[in-house]
């Protein structure tokens, strides 16, 4: 959404003009909060505040780049360094400058997700706590413990504080296994932190945690920072956790020129410690703060806003606000009902194709927003079968992409030529084009004769099989003298892997190329970190990555790529589209079923008790609200009677307020019958670039 060039509303103007003292801006969806931040920045500069004395914090690098670009376009005054940063980028800078005063090594590095897992693994293997370690499943609870440690840091609970609680509780808890596990976790946390610091590494939560500890312990450091930054502005304040909120208070200092922008209706990151309670806490810490509400929506048509308003209005603990549509009316909200998950996906793909064919929306103005990343595949297949170009935006599962599996199969087969699974995968590539039935026969023959599969392929009269063994022998020789990054480059060059024009459409080619390029960058980063290690060590690192479930996001495509967006609602935050489809509106999918949190931080250590609005259902409702308010023109909610199992699934409780009295009801079967098949041949059946 953009309102550049139009006059500011009265509320926006009031927010821009308030430059002294604390300010809370409640900015509803689509109300122009980014413009307000940029205009406020420009106002401060016009009042004579140097750019280097304004600190503007965001949550994502993308948001920081967007705001910085807008600021540089609007602010024509000479400027030194501009501080438009993420929380973690700011905290890293601060600790690099001042952290030594709190015992933080000057040359600290940010620890990778894989290394965090390895450190926690080593701690568990050393301590072997009886309630957290099982010899048959030694790594089962590593992820759970890492989340607990992460939560402790977000709540500013130190290892010493956790240990003190554990010691005090030891006699009172008796044989309670949950409390016993928490006591053991306190010891694990302490050693884990000690090992990280010994390696001169911090994780992202450490950067905030140690910044707060230092600012609180050293008043002179806090004074120096508050004098350095005369004005603080914060975007998406509803997504802050306790530690981040405390950091802001310490940075604001006695001048208290702190402006925060947030919307409690869009707080959807409880899983990473965010709490809408921080909006209420801000008003408690700064009771004299000015509060300005932005309620004029410049994005969505009237029916969309009314549906979203009815839905979020069922939250009794929200801050009251009522968005008004400045763009007038539009088509009613549509609800599409199917009998099965397959029919639902086919109907959605047909609906999307029709919208494109009729010229109502360009492909990249359409988004299908899922509650969970695992549910994207059916929709990708349905779109592909209808020849609709799509892109997966921000989804995990990088290492599960077919092209990444292909590339790694080359590397694994070079390191271990007896890897039958990798050899079979490589044989199926166009370069070798082996008949799958014949490849299966070769595999069985090698097993029956007790021979190496590689040797049998090498002796074969099949051109593809012999070409593969020739390639692998050549790459094996290169691996003896090249680093993994250079070896990977040679493999890609010599096999012409990216010569994909004959096999994929234009969007698929872009996605595959982007993913392979990202793999090359990840390999290069590994080689920079481990310059003396070669192929076997890298493959072992990949095995650890898989064990740690530290998957990467699929490589993003340029925003100008004209393809339908497939993404989760979380990934759509901050974006907007002409047509938004929200599938799987059934109980258990959206809202999702509540999952056990496993090992949790003791309630006594939480800095504030979570209010009722923080319960699971309230956050699911806010997530649905975010999905609805991504749409400019049209919303389509969809559901099926049957997903897994034999029983029908109940429609989502969110459908009643979304439907209202005027929703348009669509039947998937009727939609499919009227459109014909419209199917195209899938080039690589069974594996999609998803």
XYZ file of C-alpha atoms in Angstrom:
690
model
C 0.000 0.000 0.000
C 1.231 3.467 -0.771
C -0.225 6.861 0.020
C 2.781 8.850 -1.183
C 1.682 12.067 -2.836
C -1.597 12.331 -0.918
C -2.121 14.596 2.070
C -1.653 13.152 5.533
C -4.814 12.472 7.499
C -5.374 14.432 10.697
C -4.278 11.448 12.795
C -1.174 10.888 10.677
C -0.310 14.570 10.892
C -0.678 14.519 14.683
C 1.677 11.527 14.893
C 4.252 13.244 12.696
C 4.058 16.508 14.657
C 4.526 14.887 18.085
C 8.319 14.917 18.428
C 8.842 15.436 22.160
C 8.084 12.809 24.793
C 6.723 9.267 24.574
C 4.240 8.433 21.826
C 2.198 5.294 21.139
C 0.746 5.037 17.627
C -1.928 2.356 17.287
C -1.765 1.733 13.543
C -4.430 -0.553 12.126
C -3.748 -2.671 9.049
C -3.245 -0.636 5.890
C -3.339 2.741 7.637
C 0.004 4.034 6.345
C 2.269 3.456 9.330
C 5.432 3.277 7.217
C 4.635 6.639 5.692
C 4.097 8.083 9.168
C 7.498 6.790 10.310
C 9.201 8.237 7.230
C 7.402 11.607 7.527
C 8.196 11.759 11.232
C 11.861 11.083 10.472
C 11.831 13.896 7.902
C 10.132 16.234 10.402
C 12.873 15.579 12.968
C 15.537 16.307 10.366
C 13.818 19.557 9.399
C 13.812 20.525 13.080
C 17.597 20.189 13.074
C 18.107 16.707 14.516
C 21.191 15.103 12.897
C 20.520 11.790 11.137
C 23.030 9.995 13.365
C 20.978 10.960 16.438
C 17.819 9.202 15.210
C 17.503 5.457 15.790
C 14.713 3.627 13.955
C 14.307 -0.061 14.786
C 12.448 -2.706 12.784
C 12.050 -6.474 13.082
C 13.226 -7.645 9.677
C 16.040 -6.646 7.354
C 13.508 -6.265 4.557
C 11.510 -3.739 6.601
C 14.699 -1.882 7.519
C 15.715 -1.642 3.840
C 12.240 -0.440 2.841
C 12.159 2.282 5.491
C 15.751 3.336 4.778
C 15.038 3.593 1.037
C 11.965 5.731 1.716
C 13.876 7.908 4.197
C 16.687 8.515 1.716
C 14.151 9.482 -0.973
C 12.309 11.924 1.319
C 15.176 13.444 3.344
C 17.206 15.786 1.156
C 19.258 17.283 3.991
C 22.949 16.333 4.266
C 23.300 13.298 6.496
C 26.031 11.228 8.054
C 25.281 7.650 8.954
C 21.603 6.738 9.207
C 20.596 4.252 11.890
C 17.680 2.282 10.467
C 18.343 -1.198 11.814
C 16.814 -4.393 13.100
C 16.914 -4.939 16.864
C 19.611 -7.569 16.497
C 21.743 -5.507 14.111
C 21.671 -2.604 16.559
C 22.488 -4.861 19.519
C 25.412 -6.412 17.640
C 26.831 -2.953 16.895
C 26.355 -1.862 20.474
C 28.122 -4.929 21.897
C 30.966 -4.609 19.413
C 31.542 -1.080 20.731
C 30.714 -1.435 24.430
C 30.340 -5.152 25.145
C 33.850 -5.550 26.544
C 32.672 -3.615 29.604
C 30.309 -6.507 30.334
C 32.780 -9.279 29.581
C 31.692 -9.874 25.979
C 34.647 -10.798 23.717
C 35.389 -8.027 21.217
C 35.620 -10.440 18.312
C 32.419 -12.345 19.061
C 30.544 -14.003 16.202
C 26.907 -14.990 15.800
C 26.567 -18.731 16.266
C 24.853 -20.749 13.543
C 21.759 -22.848 14.211
C 23.788 -25.985 13.540
C 26.522 -25.014 15.989
C 23.906 -24.225 18.664
C 22.567 -27.753 18.225
C 26.073 -29.232 18.451
C 26.872 -27.298 21.638
C 23.607 -28.393 23.259
C 24.289 -31.978 22.158
C 27.721 -31.893 23.794
C 26.275 -30.466 27.018
C 23.655 -33.226 27.189
C 26.186 -35.958 26.451
C 28.388 -34.588 29.221
C 25.718 -34.056 31.895
C 23.314 -36.876 30.934
C 20.474 -35.412 33.076
C 18.096 -38.310 33.874
C 14.867 -36.468 33.004
C 16.206 -34.907 29.789
C 18.545 -37.523 28.344
C 17.693 -40.989 27.052
C 20.495 -43.256 25.867
C 18.364 -44.730 23.067
C 17.216 -41.261 21.922
C 20.056 -38.985 23.036
C 19.135 -36.011 20.849
C 15.362 -36.132 21.225
C 15.031 -33.044 23.440
C 17.750 -30.816 22.030
C 15.278 -28.651 20.103
C 13.056 -28.360 23.166
C 15.977 -27.240 25.340
C 17.161 -24.698 22.794
C 13.668 -23.175 22.748
C 13.667 -23.054 26.548
C 17.024 -21.258 26.589
C 15.767 -18.867 23.909
C 12.672 -18.102 25.993
C 14.769 -17.550 29.116
C 16.858 -14.929 27.342
C 13.744 -13.233 25.960
C 12.462 -12.996 29.542
C 15.891 -11.764 30.764
C 16.298 -14.824 32.979
C 20.008 -15.394 33.544
C 21.554 -18.844 34.081
C 22.267 -17.755 37.656
C 18.632 -16.749 38.255
C 17.372 -20.012 36.765
C 19.866 -21.974 38.889
C 18.832 -20.080 42.043
C 15.190 -20.954 41.362
C 16.157 -24.590 40.821
C 18.121 -24.754 44.085
C 15.326 -23.078 46.066
C 12.723 -25.388 44.549
C 14.695 -28.606 44.995
C 13.196 -29.490 48.358
C 9.674 -28.256 47.718
C 8.987 -30.077 44.456
C 9.574 -33.604 45.690
C 9.402 -36.159 42.907
C 7.482 -34.034 40.398
C 9.100 -35.024 37.047
C 8.244 -31.705 35.357
C 9.918 -29.659 38.073
C 12.829 -32.085 38.149
C 13.305 -31.608 34.400
C 13.218 -27.829 34.850
C 15.908 -28.059 37.545
C 18.068 -30.092 35.191
C 17.403 -27.577 32.425
C 18.792 -24.814 34.640
C 22.133 -26.648 34.802
C 22.063 -27.319 31.061
C 21.384 -23.624 30.372
C 24.335 -22.530 32.517
C 26.822 -24.846 30.816
C 25.438 -24.106 27.358
C 25.991 -20.372 27.872
C 29.475 -20.939 29.284
C 30.448 -22.994 26.236
C 29.117 -20.389 23.806
C 31.101 -17.615 25.487
C 34.207 -19.819 25.591
C 33.912 -20.075 21.804
C 33.357 -16.288 21.633
C 29.928 -16.820 20.093
C 26.529 -15.284 20.790
C 23.126 -16.178 19.423
C 20.644 -13.513 18.325
C 18.790 -13.513 21.643
C 22.133 -13.096 23.426
C 22.717 -9.804 21.638
C 19.558 -8.300 23.164
C 20.043 -10.038 26.521
C 23.639 -8.853 27.005
C 22.822 -5.348 25.755
C 20.098 -5.000 28.387
C 22.319 -6.433 31.126
C 25.114 -3.997 30.287
C 22.870 -0.933 30.006
C 21.169 -1.772 33.316
C 24.439 -2.461 35.147
C 26.434 0.504 33.801
C 24.537 3.826 34.087
C 27.364 5.646 32.300
C 26.964 3.381 29.259
C 23.191 3.909 29.272
C 23.689 7.675 29.538
C 26.146 7.604 26.655
C 23.658 5.764 24.442
C 20.671 7.956 25.340
C 22.775 11.043 24.579
C 23.879 9.494 21.292
C 20.314 8.857 20.119
C 18.016 11.775 20.874
C 15.012 10.099 19.230
C 13.926 6.464 19.015
C 11.256 5.102 16.694
C 10.094 1.484 16.666
C 8.052 -0.343 14.037
C 5.747 -3.333 14.774
C 5.954 -2.797 18.527
C 3.315 -5.488 19.136
C 5.928 -8.055 18.091
C 8.436 -7.137 20.804
C 9.327 -9.536 23.572
C 10.104 -8.494 27.140
C 13.866 -8.151 26.579
C 13.398 -5.949 23.509
C 10.875 -3.794 25.344
C 13.311 -3.336 28.232
C 16.094 -2.430 25.789
C 13.972 0.415 24.416
C 13.285 1.794 27.882
C 16.996 1.855 28.709
C 17.901 3.511 25.408
C 15.193 6.175 25.738
C 16.781 7.525 28.903
C 15.467 10.540 30.809
C 14.475 12.442 27.643
C 11.970 9.664 26.807
C 11.689 10.618 23.132
C 10.409 7.173 22.240
C 7.801 6.622 19.519
C 6.428 3.103 19.072
C 4.056 1.976 16.322
C 1.998 -1.161 16.776
C -1.314 -2.937 16.393
C -2.448 -5.463 18.977
C -4.720 -7.031 16.329
C -1.621 -8.100 14.362
C 0.415 -9.671 17.170
C 1.186 -13.144 15.758
C 4.632 -14.060 17.076
C 3.988 -15.503 20.515
C 6.116 -18.524 19.519
C 9.179 -16.262 19.580
C 8.291 -14.525 22.829
C 6.297 -11.575 21.492
C 3.461 -10.363 23.688
C 0.699 -7.840 23.087
C 1.057 -7.167 26.813
C 3.975 -4.919 25.859
C 1.509 -2.381 24.429
C -0.197 -2.220 27.822
C 3.174 -2.205 29.562
C 4.267 0.806 27.498
C 1.292 2.771 28.802
C 2.134 1.714 32.355
C 5.809 2.712 32.045
C 4.892 5.978 30.288
C 1.493 6.976 31.745
C 1.802 10.439 30.189
C 2.446 9.072 26.695
C 0.381 10.495 23.871
C -1.768 7.841 22.162
C -2.804 8.307 18.529
C -4.920 5.848 16.556
C -4.675 5.450 12.782
C -7.990 4.036 11.556
C -8.312 5.113 7.910
C -7.431 2.090 5.783
C -5.937 2.843 2.350
C -5.626 -0.783 1.226
C -8.776 -2.883 1.392
C -12.294 -2.583 0.018
C -15.247 -2.257 2.380
C -16.403 -5.917 2.422
C -12.897 -7.085 3.348
C -12.599 -4.642 6.238
C -16.059 -5.464 7.553
C -15.292 -9.200 7.523
C -11.956 -8.603 9.247
C -13.600 -6.281 11.770
C -16.300 -8.814 12.657
C -13.640 -11.481 13.161
C -11.241 -9.508 15.336
C -14.142 -7.922 17.215
C -14.668 -11.282 18.925
C -11.432 -10.713 20.889
C -12.602 -9.189 24.188
C -9.151 -7.984 25.277
C -8.140 -5.934 22.241
C -7.694 -2.184 22.113
C -10.875 -0.866 20.522
C -10.488 0.512 17.010
C -12.664 0.562 13.911
C -11.043 0.723 10.486
C -12.791 2.627 7.709
C -12.221 1.938 4.012
C -11.085 4.941 1.997
C -11.282 2.924 -1.266
C -15.012 2.277 -1.094
C -16.915 -0.907 -1.808
C -15.955 -4.024 -3.763
C -17.022 -7.620 -4.365
C -18.392 -9.566 -1.393
C -16.238 -12.049 0.477
C -16.455 -15.501 -1.149
C -16.492 -18.876 0.611
C -15.721 -21.958 -1.486
C -16.704 -25.409 -0.176
C -15.231 -28.694 -1.463
C -15.687 -32.354 -0.602
C -11.989 -33.271 -0.383
C -8.585 -31.664 0.027
C -7.764 -32.473 -3.618
C -10.978 -30.919 -4.896
C -10.307 -27.844 -2.762
C -6.826 -27.381 -4.272
C -8.112 -27.967 -7.820
C -10.934 -25.461 -7.336
C -8.557 -22.842 -5.924
C -6.198 -23.297 -8.881
C -9.131 -22.999 -11.295
C -10.406 -19.880 -9.561
C -6.925 -18.322 -9.703
C -6.477 -19.204 -13.381
C -9.861 -17.671 -14.202
C -8.950 -14.443 -12.392
C -5.756 -14.243 -14.461
C -7.378 -15.199 -17.778
C -10.158 -12.637 -17.298
C -7.603 -9.918 -16.597
C -8.883 -9.189 -13.078
C -5.482 -9.771 -11.471
C -1.916 -10.268 -12.591
C -0.366 -13.495 -11.257
C 1.935 -11.676 -8.822
C -1.079 -9.811 -7.382
C -2.564 -13.114 -6.177
C -1.609 -14.942 -2.976
C -2.671 -18.275 -1.511
C -2.050 -17.992 2.233
C -1.798 -21.209 4.252
C -1.715 -21.634 8.010
C 1.157 -24.152 7.754
C 4.018 -24.560 5.311
C 3.402 -28.321 5.118
C 0.083 -27.719 3.330
C 1.474 -25.814 0.326
C 2.225 -28.855 -1.831
C -1.331 -29.686 -2.979
C -1.852 -26.139 -4.211
C 1.506 -26.067 -5.999
C 0.612 -29.258 -7.859
C -2.866 -27.980 -8.762
C -1.460 -24.707 -10.123
C 1.215 -26.516 -12.087
C -1.341 -28.877 -13.639
C -3.195 -25.824 -14.961
C -0.101 -24.099 -16.277
C -0.243 -21.311 -13.684
C 3.184 -19.970 -12.745
C 3.744 -19.825 -8.985
C 6.498 -19.048 -6.532
C 6.934 -20.243 -2.981
C 7.757 -17.218 -0.850
C 9.848 -17.666 2.248
C 8.946 -21.285 2.905
C 11.263 -23.670 4.688
C 12.305 -26.920 3.080
C 15.282 -25.684 1.060
C 17.180 -28.951 1.387
C 14.089 -30.877 0.243
C 13.940 -29.130 -3.140
C 14.582 -31.541 -6.047
C 17.411 -29.456 -7.471
C 19.153 -29.275 -4.092
C 18.790 -33.032 -3.670
C 20.315 -33.441 -7.144
C 23.293 -31.209 -6.357
C 23.973 -32.876 -3.025
C 23.604 -36.309 -4.627
C 26.563 -35.402 -6.838
C 28.668 -34.419 -3.827
C 27.666 -37.467 -1.788
C 28.348 -39.827 -4.693
C 31.785 -38.262 -5.212
C 32.606 -38.797 -1.541
C 30.977 -42.230 -1.336
C 30.551 -43.924 -4.747
C 28.740 -46.862 -3.120
C 25.751 -44.676 -2.202
C 23.086 -46.464 -4.254
C 20.352 -43.935 -3.417
C 22.419 -41.040 -4.791
C 23.479 -43.002 -7.871
C 19.860 -43.902 -8.647
C 18.856 -40.239 -8.321
C 21.649 -39.083 -10.619
C 20.814 -41.717 -13.228
C 17.345 -40.149 -13.560
C 18.760 -36.737 -14.533
C 18.450 -35.670 -18.198
C 22.243 -35.778 -18.597
C 22.213 -39.553 -18.045
C 18.588 -40.360 -18.925
C 18.710 -43.935 -17.690
C 15.538 -45.967 -17.988
C 14.187 -46.278 -14.403
C 13.227 -49.912 -14.910
C 16.718 -50.747 -16.147
C 18.296 -48.783 -13.289
C 16.251 -50.866 -10.858
C 17.501 -54.040 -12.526
C 21.111 -52.897 -12.187
C 20.574 -52.158 -8.502
C 19.068 -55.596 -7.852
C 21.800 -57.311 -9.853
C 24.514 -55.573 -7.856
C 22.836 -56.575 -4.603
C 22.273 -60.199 -5.708
C 25.840 -60.590 -7.012
C 27.389 -58.878 -4.000
C 29.014 -56.283 -6.234
C 29.411 -52.518 -6.045
C 26.639 -50.744 -7.915
C 29.203 -48.225 -9.192
C 31.353 -50.997 -10.737
C 28.360 -52.523 -12.482
C 27.412 -49.135 -13.957
C 30.976 -48.595 -15.067
C 30.950 -51.907 -16.972
C 27.540 -51.276 -18.514
C 27.081 -50.672 -22.217
C 24.514 -47.980 -21.408
C 25.852 -44.560 -22.419
C 24.180 -42.745 -19.526
C 25.498 -45.127 -16.881
C 29.028 -44.917 -18.227
C 28.832 -41.119 -18.487
C 27.815 -40.925 -14.836
C 30.720 -43.056 -13.612
C 33.111 -41.049 -15.799
C 31.820 -37.784 -14.305
C 32.109 -39.079 -10.751
C 35.664 -40.349 -11.250
C 36.646 -36.972 -12.665
C 35.001 -35.091 -9.788
C 36.662 -37.467 -7.314
C 40.057 -36.434 -8.653
C 39.111 -32.762 -8.354
C 37.914 -33.282 -4.766
C 41.456 -34.264 -3.750
C 42.789 -30.798 -4.543
C 39.824 -28.399 -4.463
C 37.764 -26.923 -1.684
C 34.083 -27.811 -1.603
C 33.067 -24.446 -3.072
C 35.354 -24.806 -6.096
C 34.395 -28.466 -6.510
C 30.700 -27.553 -6.535
C 31.336 -24.925 -9.205
C 33.110 -27.497 -11.386
C 30.283 -30.022 -10.941
C 27.680 -27.467 -12.020
C 29.769 -26.277 -14.958
C 30.805 -29.658 -16.307
C 27.373 -31.284 -16.001
C 25.557 -28.209 -17.409
C 23.017 -28.762 -14.645
C 21.394 -25.348 -15.071
C 20.714 -25.768 -18.787
C 17.041 -26.188 -17.979
C 15.233 -24.512 -20.858
C 13.963 -27.771 -22.344
C 12.597 -29.158 -19.093
C 11.076 -26.308 -17.053
C 8.947 -23.234 -17.525
C 10.435 -19.737 -17.081
C 9.390 -19.275 -13.438
C 10.568 -22.763 -12.472
C 13.913 -22.031 -14.145
C 14.288 -18.859 -12.094
C 13.449 -20.689 -8.864
C 15.810 -23.596 -9.545
C 18.635 -21.227 -10.495
C 18.048 -19.132 -7.369
C 18.106 -22.205 -5.140
C 21.306 -23.565 -6.708
C 22.908 -20.137 -6.336
C 21.886 -20.072 -2.674
C 23.427 -23.524 -2.161
C 26.664 -22.249 -3.702
C 26.614 -19.312 -1.261
C 25.966 -21.611 1.712
C 28.862 -23.846 0.665
C 31.117 -20.796 0.261
C 30.133 -19.573 3.743
C 30.973 -23.005 5.167
C 34.374 -22.941 3.446
C 35.095 -19.464 4.841
C 34.277 -20.743 8.324
C 36.195 -24.029 7.878
C 39.007 -23.338 5.382
C 40.919 -26.547 6.143
C 38.025 -28.997 5.814
C 37.068 -30.783 2.634
C 34.148 -32.694 1.183
C 33.660 -35.375 3.859
C 33.570 -32.758 6.615
C 31.044 -30.673 4.697
C 28.767 -33.674 4.172
C 29.002 -34.462 7.882
C 27.982 -30.853 8.524
C 24.939 -31.413 6.299
C 24.025 -34.509 8.307
C 24.151 -32.413 11.474
C 22.043 -29.735 9.777
C 19.400 -32.357 9.061
C 19.537 -33.728 12.606
C 19.188 -30.202 13.984
C 16.251 -29.527 11.638
C 18.071 -26.314 10.748
C 16.597 -26.046 7.280
C 16.972 -22.933 5.154
C 14.292 -20.895 3.439
C 13.728 -21.437 -0.259
C 15.606 -18.756 -2.210
C 13.403 -15.701 -2.811
C 12.687 -14.507 -6.325
C 12.713 -10.899 -7.442
C 9.493 -9.098 -6.526
C 8.871 -8.338 -10.196
C 8.533 -12.035 -11.111
C 4.986 -12.442 -12.411
C 3.856 -15.559 -10.553
C 1.201 -16.430 -7.983
C 2.497 -16.341 -4.411
C 2.268 -19.465 -2.248
C 3.171 -18.708 1.362
C 2.135 -18.984 4.981
C 0.220 -16.203 6.705
C 3.242 -15.423 8.879
C 5.337 -14.881 5.751
C 2.684 -12.565 4.276
C 2.869 -10.118 7.188
C 3.484 -6.628 5.827
C 2.535 -7.559 2.243
C -0.597 -6.912 0.191
C -2.252 -8.507 -2.839
C -5.233 -7.887 -5.083
C -6.741 -11.349 -4.528
C -6.094 -13.408 -1.394
C -7.197 -17.032 -1.020
C -7.239 -18.513 2.500
C -7.653 -22.317 2.354
C -8.283 -24.986 4.992
C -10.780 -23.006 7.080
C -11.658 -25.968 9.294
C -11.179 -26.652 12.984
C -7.743 -28.180 13.484
C -6.158 -26.427 10.529
C -7.237 -22.793 10.831
C -7.480 -22.366 13.744
C -4.696 -24.893 14.147
C -4.869 -27.375 16.981
C -2.938 -26.363 20.046
C 0.273 -28.316 20.436
C 2.027 -29.088 23.680
C 4.850 -26.657 24.367
C 6.898 -29.360 26.092
C 9.479 -28.073 28.554
C 8.606 -24.507 29.581
C 10.106 -21.773 31.691
C 8.763 -21.907 35.278
C 5.934 -19.428 35.851
C 7.847 -17.900 38.751
C 10.528 -16.704 36.329
C 8.190 -15.022 33.846
C 8.333 -11.243 34.163
C 4.598 -10.880 33.633
C 1.698 -13.280 33.576
C 0.163 -13.619 30.135
C -3.377 -12.192 29.954
C -6.284 -14.211 28.512
C -5.794 -12.550 25.109
C -2.511 -14.412 24.807
C -4.229 -17.777 24.682
C -3.841 -19.952 21.610
C -7.235 -19.227 20.047
C -6.781 -15.461 20.347
C -3.515 -15.633 18.443
C -5.070 -17.862 15.778
C -7.828 -15.266 15.377
C -5.260 -12.504 14.971
C -3.464 -14.623 12.387
C -6.688 -14.992 10.390
C -7.197 -11.227 10.694
C -3.726 -10.625 9.251
C -4.565 -12.946 6.341
C -7.803 -11.081 5.576
C -6.209 -7.650 5.713
C -3.543 -8.567 3.129
C -6.231 -8.223 0.414
C -6.948 -5.091 -1.585
C -9.854 -6.238 -3.784
C -11.027 -9.807 -3.184
C -11.008 -12.445 -0.447
C -11.847 -16.112 -0.962
C -11.946 -18.463 2.021
C -12.019 -22.181 1.238
C -12.632 -25.424 3.099
C -13.169 -29.124 2.441
C -15.365 -31.631 4.218
C -12.585 -34.219 4.352
C -8.841 -34.003 4.989
C -7.099 -36.825 6.840
C -9.166 -39.644 8.297
C -12.678 -40.804 7.537
C -14.690 -38.232 9.485
C -15.835 -34.883 8.158
C -13.984 -31.868 9.528
C -15.920 -29.080 11.225
C -15.911 -25.672 9.507
C -13.697 -23.108 11.210
C -15.339 -20.975 13.876
C -13.804 -18.010 12.049
C -16.115 -18.542 9.072
C -19.228 -17.207 10.802
C -17.910 -13.658 11.324
C -16.089 -13.706 7.977
C -19.260 -14.681 6.110
C -21.479 -12.103 7.757
C -24.822 -11.736 5.957
C -23.640 -11.175 2.408
C -20.884 -13.683 1.562
C -20.941 -15.301 -1.856
C -21.079 -19.107 -1.562
C -19.210 -21.196 -4.157
C -19.287 -24.968 -4.709
C -15.984 -26.480 -5.818
C -17.633 -29.227 -7.881
C -19.722 -26.717 -9.817
C -16.723 -24.455 -10.409
C -14.637 -27.347 -11.755
C -17.442 -28.665 -13.961
C -18.015 -25.291 -15.587
C -14.319 -24.675 -16.275
C -13.374 -27.990 -17.924
C -10.116 -29.699 -17.052
C -7.676 -27.051 -18.276
C -4.852 -29.387 -17.330
C -1.348 -29.400 -18.748
C 1.271 -32.119 -18.579
C 3.512 -31.982 -15.509
C 7.112 -32.121 -16.682
C 8.618 -33.867 -13.674
C 5.839 -35.919 -12.172
C 6.141 -36.516 -8.453
C 8.619 -33.767 -7.654
C 7.785 -30.093 -7.685
C 10.079 -27.143 -7.067
C 8.537 -26.615 -3.637
